[in-house]
Amino acid sequence: GAREPRCTSSQGCECPCHGSKYNAAGEYEDGPAPRNLDRFTLEVVSGRPIINTGSVRATPRAKTKTVQYPQGVTCL
């Protein structure tokens, strides 16, 4: 239930509660997390992006990463 804060220097997300780390695409990199970050449906309504947080798409840990991590110093 913790929010995954963006880490500008590593260009990823790092959970301060449990230490899990994710690359910029939300793919699991390190820590106790069992999978990637959740994905949500996105649509544009009247030119504004709307994120449907009621429609969660959980994905397993990526076997092939789409983005290198870290790209700089980690925040944890």
Short mmCIF file of C-alpha atoms in Angstrom, two decimals:
data_model
loop_
_atom_site.label_atom_id
_atom_site.label_comp_id
_atom_site.label_asym_id
_atom_site.label_seq_id
_atom_site.Cartn_x
_atom_site.Cartn_y
_atom_site.Cartn_z
CA GLY A 1 0.00 0.00 0.00
CA ALA A 2 3.01 2.36 0.03
CA ARG A 3 3.39 4.89 -2.76
CA GLU A 4 6.45 4.25 -4.92
CA PRO A 5 8.33 7.56 -5.07
CA ARG A 6 10.23 8.55 -8.15
CA CYS A 7 14.03 8.62 -7.72
CA THR A 8 15.36 11.21 -10.16
CA SER A 9 19.01 10.17 -9.87
CA SER A 10 18.44 6.45 -10.55
CA GLN A 11 15.60 7.18 -13.01
CA GLY A 12 13.42 4.57 -11.34
CA CYS A 13 11.06 4.09 -8.38
CA GLU A 14 12.28 3.00 -4.95
CA CYS A 15 10.02 1.96 -2.06
CA PRO A 16 11.18 3.51 1.23
CA CYS A 17 9.03 1.03 3.23
CA HIS A 18 10.42 -2.31 1.96
CA GLY A 19 13.36 -1.36 -0.27
CA SER A 20 12.02 -2.74 -3.56
CA LYS A 21 13.35 -1.00 -6.66
CA TYR A 22 11.83 -0.65 -10.14
CA ASN A 23 13.15 0.76 -13.40
CA ALA A 24 11.47 3.64 -15.24
CA ALA A 25 9.07 1.18 -16.92
CA GLY A 26 7.91 -0.15 -13.52
CA GLU A 27 9.74 -3.46 -13.97
CA TYR A 28 11.03 -5.18 -10.80
CA GLU A 29 14.76 -4.82 -10.18
CA ASP A 30 15.50 -5.62 -6.52
CA GLY A 31 13.95 -6.19 -3.10
CA PRO A 32 11.12 -8.28 -1.66
CA ALA A 33 8.42 -7.32 -4.21
CA PRO A 34 6.94 -10.36 -5.99
CA ARG A 35 6.19 -8.57 -9.28
CA ASN A 36 6.34 -5.39 -11.35
CA LEU A 37 4.42 -2.25 -10.37
CA ASP A 38 0.69 -2.36 -11.13
CA ARG A 39 -0.53 -0.97 -14.45
CA PHE A 40 -3.72 1.03 -14.94
CA THR A 41 -5.97 1.81 -17.89
CA LEU A 42 -5.35 5.28 -19.34
CA GLU A 43 -7.69 7.22 -21.60
CA VAL A 44 -7.87 10.77 -22.85
CA VAL A 45 -11.18 12.60 -22.29
CA SER A 46 -11.58 16.10 -23.71
CA GLY A 47 -7.80 16.35 -24.06
CA ARG A 48 -7.14 15.38 -20.42
CA PRO A 49 -5.54 12.07 -19.36
CA ILE A 50 -7.72 9.96 -17.05
CA ILE A 51 -6.16 7.06 -15.11
CA ASN A 52 -8.67 4.37 -14.12
CA THR A 53 -7.31 3.16 -10.76
CA GLY A 54 -10.24 0.74 -10.47
CA SER A 55 -8.84 -1.32 -13.34
CA VAL A 56 -5.55 -2.82 -12.08
CA ARG A 57 -3.40 -5.00 -14.34
CA ALA A 58 -0.76 -6.88 -12.34
CA THR A 59 2.21 -8.23 -14.33
CA PRO A 60 4.85 -10.80 -13.28
CA ARG A 61 8.54 -9.92 -12.98
CA ALA A 62 9.91 -9.08 -16.42
CA LYS A 63 12.32 -11.64 -17.85
CA THR A 64 13.65 -9.11 -20.33
CA LYS A 65 13.97 -5.50 -19.18
CA THR A 66 12.90 -2.64 -21.43
CA VAL A 67 14.91 -0.01 -19.51
CA GLN A 68 18.31 -0.24 -17.80
CA TYR A 69 18.38 0.40 -14.03
CA PRO A 70 19.92 2.21 -12.29
CA GLN A 71 21.07 4.99 -14.57
CA GLY A 72 22.53 6.92 -11.65
CA VAL A 73 22.78 6.92 -7.85
CA THR A 74 19.91 5.22 -5.98
CA CYS A 75 17.85 7.20 -3.46
CA LEU A 76 17.60 4.53 -0.72
#
